[in-house]
Every structure is written in C-alpha cells, then in structure tokens.
mmCIF file of C-alpha atoms in Angstrom:
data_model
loop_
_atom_site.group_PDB
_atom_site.id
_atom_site.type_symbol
_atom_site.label_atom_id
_atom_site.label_comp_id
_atom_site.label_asym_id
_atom_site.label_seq_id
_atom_site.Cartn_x
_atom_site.Cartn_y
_atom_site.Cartn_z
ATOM 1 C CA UNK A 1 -155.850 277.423 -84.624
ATOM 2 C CA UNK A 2 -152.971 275.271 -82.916
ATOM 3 C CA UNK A 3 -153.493 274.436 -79.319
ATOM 4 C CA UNK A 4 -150.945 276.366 -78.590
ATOM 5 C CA UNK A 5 -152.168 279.890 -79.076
ATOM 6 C CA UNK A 6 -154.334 279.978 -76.259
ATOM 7 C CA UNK A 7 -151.176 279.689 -74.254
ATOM 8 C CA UNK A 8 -149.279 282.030 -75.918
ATOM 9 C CA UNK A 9 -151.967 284.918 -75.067
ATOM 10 C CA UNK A 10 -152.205 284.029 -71.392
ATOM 11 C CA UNK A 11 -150.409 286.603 -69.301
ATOM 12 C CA UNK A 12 -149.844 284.271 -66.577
ATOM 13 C CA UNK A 13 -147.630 282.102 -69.637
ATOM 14 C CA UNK A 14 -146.378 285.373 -70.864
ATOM 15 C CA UNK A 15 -145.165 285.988 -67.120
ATOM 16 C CA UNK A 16 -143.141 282.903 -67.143
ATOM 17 C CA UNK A 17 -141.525 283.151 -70.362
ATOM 18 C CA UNK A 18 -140.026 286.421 -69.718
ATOM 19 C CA UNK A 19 -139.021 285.045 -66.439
ATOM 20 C CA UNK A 20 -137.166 281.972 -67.402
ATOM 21 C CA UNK A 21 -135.601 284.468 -70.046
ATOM 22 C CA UNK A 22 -134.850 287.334 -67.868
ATOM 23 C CA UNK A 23 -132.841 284.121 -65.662
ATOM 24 C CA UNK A 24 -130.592 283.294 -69.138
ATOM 25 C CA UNK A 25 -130.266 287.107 -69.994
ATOM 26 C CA UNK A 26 -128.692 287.914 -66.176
ATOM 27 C CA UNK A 27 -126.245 285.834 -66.655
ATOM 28 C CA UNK A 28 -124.143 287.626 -69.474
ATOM 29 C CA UNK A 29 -125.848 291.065 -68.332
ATOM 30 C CA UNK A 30 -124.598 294.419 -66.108
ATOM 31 C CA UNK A 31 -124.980 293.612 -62.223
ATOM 32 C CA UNK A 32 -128.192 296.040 -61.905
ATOM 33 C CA UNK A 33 -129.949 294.458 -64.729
ATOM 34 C CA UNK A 34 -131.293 291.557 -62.779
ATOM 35 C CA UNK A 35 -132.827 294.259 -60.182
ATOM 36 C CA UNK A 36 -134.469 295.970 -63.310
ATOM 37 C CA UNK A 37 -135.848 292.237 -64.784
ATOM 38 C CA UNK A 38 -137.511 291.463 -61.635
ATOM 39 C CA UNK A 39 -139.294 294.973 -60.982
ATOM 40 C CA UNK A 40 -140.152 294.845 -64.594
ATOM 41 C CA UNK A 41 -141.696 291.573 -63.348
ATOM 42 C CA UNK A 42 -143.312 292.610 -60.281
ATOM 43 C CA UNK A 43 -144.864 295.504 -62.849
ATOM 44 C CA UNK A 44 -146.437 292.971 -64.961
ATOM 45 C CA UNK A 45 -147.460 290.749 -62.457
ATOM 46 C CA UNK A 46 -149.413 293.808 -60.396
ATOM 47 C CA UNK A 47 -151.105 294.581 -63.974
ATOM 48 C CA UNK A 48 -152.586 290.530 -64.470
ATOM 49 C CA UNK A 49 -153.622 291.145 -60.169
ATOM 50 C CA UNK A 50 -155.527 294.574 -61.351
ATOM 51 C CA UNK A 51 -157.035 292.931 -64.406
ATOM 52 C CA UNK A 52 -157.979 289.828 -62.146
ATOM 53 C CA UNK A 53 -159.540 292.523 -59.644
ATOM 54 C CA UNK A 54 -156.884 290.720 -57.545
ATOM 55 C CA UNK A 55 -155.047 293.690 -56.069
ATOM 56 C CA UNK A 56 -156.429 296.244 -54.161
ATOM 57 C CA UNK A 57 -155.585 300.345 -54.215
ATOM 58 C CA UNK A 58 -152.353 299.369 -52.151
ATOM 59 C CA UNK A 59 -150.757 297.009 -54.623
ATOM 60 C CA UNK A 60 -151.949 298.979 -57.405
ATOM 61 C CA UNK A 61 -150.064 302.211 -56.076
ATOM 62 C CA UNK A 62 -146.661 300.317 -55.647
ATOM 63 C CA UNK A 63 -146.746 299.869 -59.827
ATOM 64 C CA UNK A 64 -146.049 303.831 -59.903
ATOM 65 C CA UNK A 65 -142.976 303.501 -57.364
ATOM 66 C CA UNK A 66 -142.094 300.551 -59.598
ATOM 67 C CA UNK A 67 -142.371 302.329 -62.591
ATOM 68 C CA UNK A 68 -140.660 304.976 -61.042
ATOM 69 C CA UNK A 69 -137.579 302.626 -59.986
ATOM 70 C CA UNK A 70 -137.680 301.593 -63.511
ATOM 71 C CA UNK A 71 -137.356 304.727 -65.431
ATOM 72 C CA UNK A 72 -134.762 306.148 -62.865
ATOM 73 C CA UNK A 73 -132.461 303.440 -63.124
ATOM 74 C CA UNK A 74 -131.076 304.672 -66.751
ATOM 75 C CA UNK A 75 -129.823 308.271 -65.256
ATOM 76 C CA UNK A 76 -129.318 307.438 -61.659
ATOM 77 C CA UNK A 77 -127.975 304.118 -59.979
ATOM 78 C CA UNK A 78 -128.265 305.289 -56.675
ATOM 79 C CA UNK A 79 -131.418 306.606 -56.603
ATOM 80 C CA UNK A 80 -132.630 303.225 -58.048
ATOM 81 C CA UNK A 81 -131.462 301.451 -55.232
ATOM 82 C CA UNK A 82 -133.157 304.246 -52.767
ATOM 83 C CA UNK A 83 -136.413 303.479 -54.423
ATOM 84 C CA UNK A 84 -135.869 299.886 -54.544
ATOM 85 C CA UNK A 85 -135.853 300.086 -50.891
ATOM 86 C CA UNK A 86 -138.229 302.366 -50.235
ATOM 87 C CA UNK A 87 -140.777 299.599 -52.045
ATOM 88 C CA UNK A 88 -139.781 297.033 -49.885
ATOM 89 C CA UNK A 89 -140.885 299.098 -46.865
ATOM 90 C CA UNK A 90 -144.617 299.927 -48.420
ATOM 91 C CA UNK A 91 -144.531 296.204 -48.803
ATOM 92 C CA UNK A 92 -144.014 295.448 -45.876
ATOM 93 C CA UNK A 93 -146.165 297.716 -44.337
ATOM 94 C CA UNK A 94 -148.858 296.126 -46.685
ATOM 95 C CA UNK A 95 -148.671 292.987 -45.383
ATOM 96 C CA UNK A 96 -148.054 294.113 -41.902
ATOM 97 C CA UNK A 97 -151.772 295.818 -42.559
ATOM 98 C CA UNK A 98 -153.164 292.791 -43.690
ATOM 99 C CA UNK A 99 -152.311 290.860 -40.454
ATOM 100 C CA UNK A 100 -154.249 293.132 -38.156
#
C-alpha cells in the first residue's frame, strides 16, 4: 500500500481536492456555477461534521435546504438565489443562538 492511500480516503483531503478544483473549474464555468460548487461544498463538509458527531440537529437540518438549493438550481435560477438566502439567515440565527 503506498503512503498515499490513506490520504486519498480522508474526507477532510477529499474536501480540499474538490475545492482547489471547483476554484480552476469557475473560472471557464456559467456565473451560478461557483454558487452551486460551494453549497455542494458546504453539503459535504456538514456530512464529515455529522460523521465526526461534530454538528448538532441545527447544522444537520441546513444540508436539506442545501440540498434543496442544489437540486432547484437546474429548473429555477431565481428560486436558487431565494434559498441561497434564506440559508444564510438560519445561519445566522445559528450562531446568533450559540452566543446566548
């Protein structure tokens, strides 16, 4: 086995790679595909939290409304951007309830 495999399987690596490729692929891609790479980021990300029993009920909900965003996005550009900022509000009202 190559030192390198372990690497390859971790999610956290995983993560990055599709990050640093999701940065090359925006360049050349439509406008709202960079909006779609980074929620399909945030989705992953909330998955290693869950599987880390690092996210609570809170977090895990917003990977529906991400999900959500996702999915709409191919039949509805507007809504996409309604849900995108409906998620930033339940973020920020998570982390407005975690300062009280």
């Amino acid at each position: 086995m190559r030192s390198t495999d372990g690497l390859l399987s971790d999610r956290h690596f995983q993560l990055l790679a599709f990050l640093i490729t999701s940065a090359r692929g925006c360049v050349d891609e439509p406008k709202l595909y960079g909006p779609l790479r980074l929620l399909d980021a945030a989705s992953r990300l909330i998955e290693i939290m869950g599987e880390e029993g690092r996210a609570g009920e809170e977090v895990l909900g917003l990977r529906e409304l991400v999900e959500e965003a996702i999915d709409v996005l191919m039949y509805d550009q507007e809504e996409f951007v309604r849900l995108t900022d409906e998620l930033s509000r339940e973020l920020a009202r998570i982390i407005r309830s975690q300062k009280t």
